[in-house]
mmCIF file of C-alpha atoms and ligand atoms in Angstrom:
data_model
loop_
_atom_site.group_PDB
_atom_site.id
_atom_site.type_symbol
_atom_site.label_atom_id
_atom_site.label_comp_id
_atom_site.label_asym_id
_atom_site.label_seq_id
_atom_site.Cartn_x
_atom_site.Cartn_y
_atom_site.Cartn_z
ATOM 1 C CA MET A 942 115.706 112.270 69.609
ATOM 2 C CA GLN A 943 112.825 113.899 67.791
ATOM 3 C CA ASP A 944 109.137 113.419 68.563
ATOM 4 C CA LEU A 945 109.437 109.794 69.702
ATOM 5 C CA ARG A 946 106.122 108.011 70.185
ATOM 6 C CA LYS A 947 105.237 104.554 71.399
ATOM 7 C CA SER A 948 101.889 103.183 72.552
ATOM 8 C CA PHE A 949 100.987 99.828 74.017
ATOM 9 C CA GLY A 950 97.305 99.380 73.165
ATOM 10 C CA SER A 951 95.605 102.494 74.507
ATOM 11 C CA THR A 952 98.577 103.393 76.783
ATOM 12 C CA ARG A 953 100.719 106.175 75.371
ATOM 13 C CA ALA A 954 104.015 105.196 77.005
ATOM 14 C CA VAL A 955 106.058 107.780 75.063
ATOM 15 C CA ASP A 956 104.069 110.675 73.683
ATOM 16 C CA GLY A 957 106.299 112.898 71.558
ATOM 17 C CA VAL A 958 109.637 112.935 73.399
ATOM 18 C CA THR A 959 112.316 115.265 72.000
ATOM 19 C CA PHE A 960 115.722 115.999 73.511
ATOM 20 C CA THR A 961 119.401 116.211 72.598
ATOM 21 C CA MET A 962 122.433 114.986 74.525
ATOM 22 C CA GLY A 963 125.791 116.172 73.190
ATOM 23 C CA GLU A 964 128.997 114.130 73.052
ATOM 24 C CA GLY A 965 130.446 113.187 76.428
ATOM 25 C CA ARG A 966 127.470 114.524 78.374
ATOM 26 C CA ARG A 967 125.671 112.963 81.315
ATOM 27 C CA VAL A 968 121.912 113.237 80.971
ATOM 28 C CA ALA A 969 119.304 112.043 83.473
ATOM 29 C CA LEU A 970 115.780 111.142 82.412
ATOM 30 C CA LEU A 971 113.864 111.907 85.599
ATOM 31 C CA GLY A 972 110.249 110.941 86.092
ATOM 32 C CA PRO A 973 107.825 108.927 88.233
ATOM 33 C CA ASN A 974 106.924 105.275 87.664
ATOM 34 C CA GLY A 975 105.213 104.830 84.322
ATOM 35 C CA ALA A 976 106.508 108.131 82.886
ATOM 36 C CA GLY A 977 107.962 106.345 79.842
ATOM 37 C CA LYS A 978 111.657 106.325 80.768
ATOM 38 C CA THR A 979 112.304 102.625 80.184
ATOM 39 C CA THR A 980 110.378 102.644 76.913
ATOM 40 C CA THR A 981 112.485 105.597 75.720
ATOM 41 C CA ILE A 982 115.708 103.774 76.608
ATOM 42 C CA ARG A 983 114.461 100.590 74.939
ATOM 43 C CA CYS A 984 113.639 102.505 71.742
ATOM 44 C CA ILE A 985 117.202 103.873 71.659
ATOM 45 C CA SER A 986 118.740 100.438 72.266
ATOM 46 C CA GLY A 987 116.535 98.758 69.654
ATOM 47 C CA ARG A 988 114.725 96.490 72.158
ATOM 48 C CA THR A 989 111.440 98.290 71.382
ATOM 49 C CA ARG A 990 110.364 99.611 67.994
ATOM 50 C CA PRO A 991 108.870 103.121 68.240
ATOM 51 C CA ASP A 992 105.623 103.953 66.425
ATOM 52 C CA SER A 993 107.151 107.156 65.064
ATOM 53 C CA GLY A 994 109.896 109.703 65.602
ATOM 54 C CA SER A 995 113.604 109.707 64.841
ATOM 55 C CA ILE A 996 116.733 108.980 66.853
ATOM 56 C CA THR A 997 120.207 109.863 65.624
ATOM 57 C CA LEU A 998 123.596 109.100 67.146
ATOM 58 C CA SER A 999 126.487 111.353 66.096
ATOM 59 C CA GLY A 1000 124.331 112.525 63.183
ATOM 60 C CA ARG A 1001 123.518 109.023 61.884
ATOM 61 C CA PRO A 1002 120.064 107.400 62.093
ATOM 62 C CA ILE A 1003 120.124 104.836 64.862
ATOM 63 C CA ASP A 1004 118.741 102.082 62.613
ATOM 64 C CA GLU A 1005 121.651 102.416 60.175
ATOM 65 C CA ALA A 1006 123.967 99.379 60.134
ATOM 66 C CA GLY A 1007 126.602 99.497 62.865
ATOM 67 C CA VAL A 1008 125.307 102.601 64.680
ATOM 68 C CA ARG A 1009 123.969 100.680 67.663
ATOM 69 C CA ASP A 1010 127.389 99.009 68.081
ATOM 70 C CA GLY A 1011 128.420 102.239 69.766
ATOM 71 C CA ILE A 1012 125.769 101.855 72.465
ATOM 72 C CA GLY A 1013 125.948 99.889 75.703
ATOM 73 C CA LEU A 1014 122.725 98.978 77.490
ATOM 74 C CA VAL A 1015 122.618 98.271 81.218
ATOM 75 C CA PRO A 1016 119.106 97.031 81.991
ATOM 76 C CA GLN A 1017 117.196 97.699 85.199
ATOM 77 C CA ASP A 1018 116.918 94.008 86.089
ATOM 78 C CA ILE A 1019 120.192 92.248 86.708
ATOM 79 C CA ALA A 1020 120.783 90.226 83.553
ATOM 80 C CA VAL A 1021 123.908 88.197 84.234
ATOM 81 C CA TYR A 1022 124.473 84.460 84.694
ATOM 82 C CA GLY A 1023 124.387 83.485 88.352
ATOM 83 C CA ASP A 1024 125.764 80.024 87.632
ATOM 84 C CA LEU A 1025 128.873 81.464 85.955
ATOM 85 C CA SER A 1026 131.788 83.239 87.631
ATOM 86 C CA ALA A 1027 132.423 86.974 87.185
ATOM 87 C CA LYS A 1028 135.200 86.173 84.722
ATOM 88 C CA GLN A 1029 133.013 83.744 82.752
ATOM 89 C CA ASN A 1030 130.257 86.370 82.577
ATOM 90 C CA PHE A 1031 132.698 88.932 81.176
ATOM 91 C CA TYR A 1032 133.970 86.352 78.689
ATOM 92 C CA THR A 1033 130.409 85.499 77.566
ATOM 93 C CA PHE A 1034 129.208 89.102 77.287
ATOM 94 C CA GLY A 1035 132.466 90.118 75.604
ATOM 95 C CA ARG A 1036 131.816 87.513 72.913
ATOM 96 C CA PHE A 1037 128.203 88.736 72.544
ATOM 97 C CA HIS A 1038 129.716 92.137 71.805
ATOM 98 C CA GLY A 1039 132.013 90.655 69.157
ATOM 99 C CA LEU A 1040 135.279 90.704 71.136
ATOM 100 C CA ARG A 1041 137.800 87.912 70.551
ATOM 101 C CA GLY A 1042 141.386 86.942 71.380
ATOM 102 C CA ASP A 1043 143.704 89.443 73.091
ATOM 103 C CA LYS A 1044 141.123 92.213 72.894
ATOM 104 C CA LEU A 1045 138.648 90.078 74.815
ATOM 105 C CA ALA A 1046 141.275 89.070 77.385
ATOM 106 C CA ASP A 1047 142.263 92.731 77.896
ATOM 107 C CA ARG A 1048 138.662 93.772 78.429
ATOM 108 C CA ILE A 1049 138.024 90.945 80.905
ATOM 109 C CA ASP A 1050 141.035 92.139 82.923
ATOM 110 C CA TRP A 1051 139.786 95.710 82.685
ATOM 111 C CA ALA A 1052 136.263 94.711 83.835
ATOM 112 C CA LEU A 1053 137.575 92.730 86.815
ATOM 113 C CA HIS A 1054 139.689 95.684 87.854
ATOM 114 C CA TRP A 1055 136.994 98.307 87.186
ATOM 115 C CA THR A 1056 134.429 96.409 89.247
ATOM 116 C CA GLY A 1057 136.946 95.739 92.028
ATOM 117 C CA LEU A 1058 136.353 92.000 91.635
ATOM 118 C CA ASP A 1059 139.911 90.943 90.756
ATOM 119 C CA GLY A 1060 140.084 88.832 93.887
ATOM 120 C CA ARG A 1061 136.691 87.164 93.275
ATOM 121 C CA ALA A 1062 137.073 86.539 89.529
ATOM 122 C CA ASP A 1063 136.373 82.809 89.728
ATOM 123 C CA GLU A 1064 133.496 82.851 92.219
ATOM 124 C CA LEU A 1065 129.940 82.225 91.044
ATOM 125 C CA VAL A 1066 127.950 85.458 90.655
ATOM 126 C CA ALA A 1067 124.958 83.826 92.400
ATOM 127 C CA GLY A 1068 126.897 84.131 95.660
ATOM 128 C CA PHE A 1069 127.646 87.848 95.241
ATOM 129 C CA SER A 1070 125.971 90.673 97.161
ATOM 130 C CA GLY A 1071 123.376 92.832 95.373
ATOM 131 C CA GLY A 1072 125.906 95.637 94.876
ATOM 132 C CA MET A 1073 128.499 93.253 93.381
ATOM 133 C CA LYS A 1074 125.922 91.788 90.999
ATOM 134 C CA ARG A 1075 125.017 95.357 89.911
ATOM 135 C CA ARG A 1076 128.693 96.036 89.171
ATOM 136 C CA VAL A 1077 128.985 92.862 87.094
ATOM 137 C CA ASN A 1078 125.761 93.837 85.260
ATOM 138 C CA LEU A 1079 127.229 97.265 84.560
ATOM 139 C CA ALA A 1080 130.543 95.936 83.248
ATOM 140 C CA CYS A 1081 128.800 93.403 80.979
ATOM 141 C CA GLY A 1082 127.046 96.305 79.227
ATOM 142 C CA VAL A 1083 130.200 98.319 78.566
ATOM 143 C CA LEU A 1084 132.841 95.681 77.731
ATOM 144 C CA HIS A 1085 132.874 96.754 74.074
ATOM 145 C CA ARG A 1086 133.785 100.395 74.929
ATOM 146 C CA PRO A 1087 130.532 102.053 73.769
ATOM 147 C CA HIS A 1088 130.417 105.829 73.107
ATOM 148 C CA LEU A 1089 127.019 106.017 74.792
ATOM 149 C CA ILE A 1090 125.826 104.040 77.809
ATOM 150 C CA LEU A 1091 122.128 103.662 78.539
ATOM 151 C CA LEU A 1092 121.471 102.919 82.193
ATOM 152 C CA ASP A 1093 117.980 102.075 83.333
ATOM 153 C CA GLU A 1094 117.699 102.815 87.069
ATOM 154 C CA PRO A 1095 121.289 101.703 87.731
ATOM 155 C CA THR A 1096 121.043 101.789 91.519
ATOM 156 C CA VAL A 1097 117.694 100.107 92.209
ATOM 157 C CA GLY A 1098 117.931 98.076 95.390
ATOM 158 C CA VAL A 1099 121.546 98.917 96.270
ATOM 159 C CA ASP A 1100 122.785 100.405 99.532
ATOM 160 C CA PRO A 1101 124.223 103.962 99.631
ATOM 161 C CA GLN A 1102 127.827 102.727 99.689
ATOM 162 C CA SER A 1103 127.367 100.581 96.564
ATOM 163 C CA ARG A 1104 125.501 103.436 94.925
ATOM 164 C CA HIS A 1105 128.443 105.718 95.533
ATOM 165 C CA ARG A 1106 130.803 103.128 94.086
ATOM 166 C CA ILE A 1107 128.685 102.624 90.955
ATOM 167 C CA PHE A 1108 128.633 106.366 90.295
ATOM 168 C CA SER A 1109 132.337 106.640 90.855
ATOM 169 C CA MET A 1110 132.826 103.874 88.229
ATOM 170 C CA LEU A 1111 130.539 105.749 85.833
ATOM 171 C CA ASN A 1112 132.379 109.006 86.461
ATOM 172 C CA ASP A 1113 135.615 107.300 85.359
ATOM 173 C CA LEU A 1114 134.001 106.318 82.057
ATOM 174 C CA ASN A 1115 132.487 109.756 81.569
ATOM 175 C CA ALA A 1116 135.849 111.421 82.276
ATOM 176 C CA ALA A 1117 137.282 109.270 79.459
ATOM 177 C CA GLY A 1118 134.645 110.690 77.070
ATOM 178 C CA THR A 1119 131.747 108.213 77.286
ATOM 179 C CA SER A 1120 128.265 109.774 77.128
ATOM 180 C CA ILE A 1121 125.811 108.569 79.753
ATOM 181 C CA LEU A 1122 122.027 108.542 79.632
ATOM 182 C CA LEU A 1123 120.441 107.255 82.811
ATOM 183 C CA THR A 1124 116.884 106.966 83.991
ATOM 184 C CA THR A 1125 116.039 107.595 87.602
ATOM 185 C CA HIS A 1126 113.283 108.588 89.943
ATOM 186 C CA HIS A 1127 115.799 109.683 92.584
ATOM 187 C CA LEU A 1128 115.929 113.484 92.669
ATOM 188 C CA ASP A 1129 119.357 113.560 94.303
ATOM 189 C CA GLU A 1130 120.739 111.133 91.733
ATOM 190 C CA ALA A 1131 119.457 113.238 88.836
ATOM 191 C CA GLN A 1132 120.910 116.386 90.378
ATOM 192 C CA SER A 1133 124.321 115.026 91.308
ATOM 193 C CA GLN A 1134 124.957 112.580 88.472
ATOM 194 C CA SER A 1135 124.051 114.581 85.393
ATOM 195 C CA ASP A 1136 124.867 117.837 83.695
ATOM 196 C CA LYS A 1137 121.433 117.923 82.098
ATOM 197 C CA ILE A 1138 118.121 116.739 83.508
ATOM 198 C CA VAL A 1139 115.216 115.870 81.213
ATOM 199 C CA ILE A 1140 112.042 115.744 83.287
ATOM 200 C CA VAL A 1141 109.414 113.382 81.855
ATOM 201 C CA ASP A 1142 105.868 112.865 83.012
ATOM 202 C CA GLN A 1143 103.105 110.862 81.329
ATOM 203 C CA GLY A 1144 105.228 110.200 78.256
ATOM 204 C CA ARG A 1145 106.177 113.832 77.674
ATOM 205 C CA VAL A 1146 109.171 116.042 78.359
ATOM 206 C CA VAL A 1147 107.976 118.772 80.705
ATOM 207 C CA ALA A 1148 111.310 120.590 81.111
ATOM 208 C CA GLU A 1149 115.024 120.157 80.481
ATOM 209 C CA GLY A 1150 118.204 121.871 81.532
ATOM 210 C CA ASN A 1151 120.746 121.812 84.315
ATOM 211 C CA PHE A 1152 119.529 122.255 87.870
ATOM 212 C CA ASP A 1153 120.038 126.040 87.941
ATOM 213 C CA GLN A 1154 118.231 126.476 84.640
ATOM 214 C CA LEU A 1155 115.304 124.347 85.816
ATOM 215 C CA VAL A 1156 115.023 126.362 89.019
ATOM 216 C CA ALA A 1157 115.155 129.645 87.071
ATOM 217 C CA GLN A 1158 112.464 128.391 84.639
ATOM 218 C CA THR A 1159 110.107 127.314 87.417
ATOM 219 C CA VAL A 1160 110.186 128.223 91.100
ATOM 220 C CA GLY A 1161 112.800 130.959 90.762
ATOM 221 C CA PRO A 1162 115.515 131.773 93.280
ATOM 222 C CA GLN A 1163 113.169 132.168 96.266
ATOM 223 C CA ARG A 1164 114.530 130.819 99.575
ATOM 224 C CA LEU A 1165 112.458 129.536 102.464
ATOM 225 C CA VAL A 1166 113.568 130.893 105.844
ATOM 226 C CA ARG A 1167 112.622 128.929 108.966
ATOM 227 C CA LEU A 1168 113.026 130.544 112.363
ATOM 228 C CA ARG A 1169 112.777 128.399 115.464
ATOM 229 C CA VAL A 1170 111.696 130.752 118.191
ATOM 230 C CA ASP A 1171 111.122 130.558 121.914
ATOM 231 C CA GLN A 1172 107.596 131.432 122.901
ATOM 232 C CA ALA A 1173 108.191 131.393 126.668
ATOM 233 C CA SER A 1174 108.075 135.167 126.835
ATOM 234 C CA GLN A 1175 105.011 135.417 124.597
ATOM 235 C CA SER A 1176 101.823 136.000 126.471
ATOM 236 C CA PRO A 1177 99.298 135.534 125.066
ATOM 237 C CA PRO A 1178 100.665 133.077 122.422
ATOM 238 C CA PRO A 1179 101.369 134.677 119.037
ATOM 239 C CA PRO A 1180 98.628 134.651 116.417
ATOM 240 C CA HIS A 1181 98.966 132.302 113.465
ATOM 241 C CA HIS A 1182 100.056 134.978 111.031
ATOM 242 C CA ARG A 1183 102.975 137.169 111.895
ATOM 243 C CA ASP A 1184 104.543 139.936 109.924
ATOM 244 C CA LEU A 1185 108.191 139.068 109.554
ATOM 245 C CA GLY A 1186 108.676 141.904 107.138
ATOM 246 C CA SER A 1187 109.205 140.043 103.892
ATOM 247 C CA GLY A 1188 107.067 137.768 101.726
ATOM 248 C CA PRO A 1189 104.258 135.488 102.909
ATOM 249 C CA GLN A 1190 104.846 133.964 106.287
ATOM 250 C CA HIS A 1191 103.035 132.020 108.936
ATOM 251 C CA GLN A 1192 103.466 130.176 112.161
ATOM 252 C CA ARG A 1193 104.014 126.529 111.358
ATOM 253 C CA GLU A 1194 104.078 124.519 114.539
ATOM 254 C CA THR A 1195 104.346 124.827 118.262
ATOM 255 C CA VAL A 1196 106.126 122.218 120.344
ATOM 256 C CA THR A 1197 106.569 122.018 124.077
ATOM 257 C CA ALA A 1198 109.945 120.999 125.534
ATOM 258 C CA GLY A 1199 109.772 121.047 129.337
ATOM 259 C CA ALA A 1200 108.508 124.484 130.370
ATOM 260 C CA ARG A 1201 109.465 126.041 127.046
ATOM 261 C CA ARG A 1202 107.311 126.379 123.985
ATOM 262 C CA PHE A 1203 108.885 126.587 120.564
ATOM 263 C CA ALA A 1204 107.337 127.711 117.325
ATOM 264 C CA THR A 1205 108.568 127.682 113.756
ATOM 265 C CA LEU A 1206 107.989 130.791 111.709
ATOM 266 C CA THR A 1207 108.586 130.847 107.985
ATOM 267 C CA ALA A 1208 109.213 133.563 105.432
ATOM 268 C CA LYS A 1209 110.039 133.526 101.726
ATOM 269 C CA ILE A 1210 112.803 135.774 100.472
ATOM 270 C CA ASP A 1211 114.568 136.287 97.153
ATOM 271 C CA ASP A 1212 117.830 137.778 98.342
ATOM 272 C CA VAL A 1213 119.371 136.231 101.462
ATOM 273 C CA GLY A 1214 121.995 138.946 102.010
ATOM 274 C CA ARG A 1215 119.566 141.814 101.622
ATOM 275 C CA GLU A 1216 116.383 140.428 103.197
ATOM 276 C CA LEU A 1217 117.430 138.011 105.950
ATOM 277 C CA PRO A 1218 118.566 140.705 108.419
ATOM 278 C CA GLY A 1219 115.111 142.344 108.106
ATOM 279 C CA VAL A 1220 113.337 139.038 108.813
ATOM 280 C CA LEU A 1221 115.441 138.443 111.937
ATOM 281 C CA GLU A 1222 114.925 142.002 113.140
ATOM 282 C CA SER A 1223 111.182 141.784 112.601
ATOM 283 C CA ALA A 1224 110.956 138.562 114.667
ATOM 284 C CA ARG A 1225 113.087 140.112 117.402
ATOM 285 C CA GLN A 1226 110.940 143.257 117.553
ATOM 286 C CA GLN A 1227 107.892 141.046 118.031
ATOM 287 C CA GLY A 1228 109.475 139.587 121.151
ATOM 288 C CA PHE A 1229 110.643 136.244 119.808
ATOM 289 C CA ALA A 1230 113.920 134.779 121.050
ATOM 290 C CA ILE A 1231 115.463 133.167 117.966
ATOM 291 C CA HIS A 1232 117.028 129.754 118.529
ATOM 292 C CA ASP A 1233 117.796 128.630 115.043
ATOM 293 C CA VAL A 1234 117.666 129.886 111.489
ATOM 294 C CA GLU A 1235 117.492 127.634 108.457
ATOM 295 C CA VAL A 1236 117.585 128.931 104.897
ATOM 296 C CA GLN A 1237 116.401 126.362 102.369
ATOM 297 C CA ALA A 1238 117.227 126.741 98.669
ATOM 298 C CA PRO A 1239 114.781 125.427 96.030
ATOM 299 C CA THR A 1240 115.111 121.696 95.395
ATOM 300 C CA LEU A 1241 114.470 119.528 92.373
ATOM 301 C CA HIS A 1242 111.418 118.317 94.269
ATOM 302 C CA ASP A 1243 110.045 121.892 94.244
ATOM 303 C CA VAL A 1244 110.787 122.117 90.513
ATOM 304 C CA PHE A 1245 109.014 118.827 89.792
ATOM 305 C CA LEU A 1246 106.000 119.778 91.876
ATOM 306 C CA HIS A 1247 105.797 123.162 90.172
ATOM 307 C CA LEU A 1248 105.909 121.581 86.709
ATOM 308 C CA THR A 1249 103.573 118.639 87.188
ATOM 309 C CA GLY A 1250 101.410 119.562 90.149
ATOM 310 C CA HIS A 1251 102.191 116.243 91.808
ATOM 311 C CA ASP A 1252 104.889 114.574 93.811
ATOM 312 C CA LEU A 1253 107.426 112.314 92.104
ATOM 313 C CA ARG A 1254 106.294 109.418 94.280
ATOM 314 C CA ASP A 1255 102.522 109.906 93.717
HETATM 315 N N1 ATP B 31 105.442 95.957 77.033
HETATM 316 C C1 ATP B 31 104.470 96.722 77.521
HETATM 317 N N2 ATP B 31 103.183 96.382 77.363
HETATM 318 C C2 ATP B 31 102.180 97.164 77.844
HETATM 319 N N3 ATP B 31 102.378 98.336 78.501
HETATM 320 C C3 ATP B 31 103.649 98.721 78.699
HETATM 321 C C4 ATP B 31 104.760 97.942 78.222
HETATM 322 N N4 ATP B 31 105.894 98.595 78.559
HETATM 323 C C5 ATP B 31 105.511 99.712 79.214
HETATM 324 N N5 ATP B 31 104.169 99.792 79.288
HETATM 325 C C6 ATP B 31 103.394 100.880 79.904
HETATM 326 O O1 ATP B 31 103.893 102.100 79.394
HETATM 327 C C7 ATP B 31 103.951 103.099 80.410
HETATM 328 C C8 ATP B 31 105.387 103.598 80.539
HETATM 329 O O2 ATP B 31 106.179 102.535 81.076
HETATM 330 P P1 ATP B 31 107.754 102.655 81.274
HETATM 331 O O3 ATP B 31 108.220 101.356 81.843
HETATM 332 O O4 ATP B 31 108.385 103.137 80.033
HETATM 333 O O5 ATP B 31 107.828 103.801 82.370
HETATM 334 P P2 ATP B 31 109.017 104.166 83.366
HETATM 335 O O6 ATP B 31 109.052 105.648 83.457
HETATM 336 O O7 ATP B 31 110.263 103.495 82.945
HETATM 337 O O8 ATP B 31 108.517 103.573 84.729
HETATM 338 P P3 ATP B 31 109.342 102.740 85.853
HETATM 339 O O9 ATP B 31 110.132 103.759 86.595
HETATM 340 O O10 ATP B 31 108.254 102.146 86.665
HETATM 341 O O11 ATP B 31 110.183 101.723 85.139
HETATM 342 C C9 ATP B 31 103.417 102.450 81.672
HETATM 343 O O12 ATP B 31 102.056 102.773 81.789
HETATM 344 C C10 ATP B 31 103.618 100.970 81.414
HETATM 345 O O13 ATP B 31 102.668 100.206 82.114
#
């Protein structure tokens, strides 16, 4: 995708988006509400006409006859027929995708098996749970064996167990060579379900790469060390800033549990093996009894904040 642009009136929904995917890859478009993710997906699927820019699939312009046949779209809103059974939905969507005869019958069997709905094939979808409806929605978009699946927020409103199941289904397709482009505003989903993350904000790509590359490009390898210390022996209480020997550090909070007072001290270090012993020793020399140590690696949240200056949920 090269320099894709789309405005709605004065709103620049997509403002020059460029990225590549690669065959068989799993790419996550990560961004807050209104970042332009859905509009990007809709431009690829042909539901929205971009103002400018180019999209190619396996080297062919996406508007060329037949190219979009290799794409499967799974929309954010569940778009299946509640008054039809799972099997009837697969039959109907299979026909939309041009399947007929034995091929259609084979794919209906496959979809029922893939969604785990073999035993509920003839029940009306309206009576299904949210997670089951999502699975039917997913299968309806991929009945025709697309090379590329576009998934717009595939797990909105589903419980963690259903989420896990949906991603396991997608992993099966990806393992068989299908490329997957999904939009999400879940940091954990982007990190665990993709081998490349494209971070979008206000219609623009602000960074792309795998998680390690994004961390290296932004916050770097710095770890946050949290020491939970016992202040019972400290008299008078420690000042707010303490020298733990490495990086900036400060006293974060003091809590009282019975007669004991606990405080959390923090330090930032680059090399856990080399610097952590010094931090612990420094706290010990200052008279703190250490209860707990937590070392926190940079997260995608830190990366996003670093890049955009705001939280993903702002
Ligand atoms: N059909 C439309 N008419 C007018 N404005 C639109 C239309 N579609 C999208 N927009 C606007 O374009 C911007 C980008 O919207 P889009 O839905 O692409 O973002 P998104 O990242 O997918 O957000 P969400 O996570 O909320 O779905 C928003 O400001 C949105 O209000």
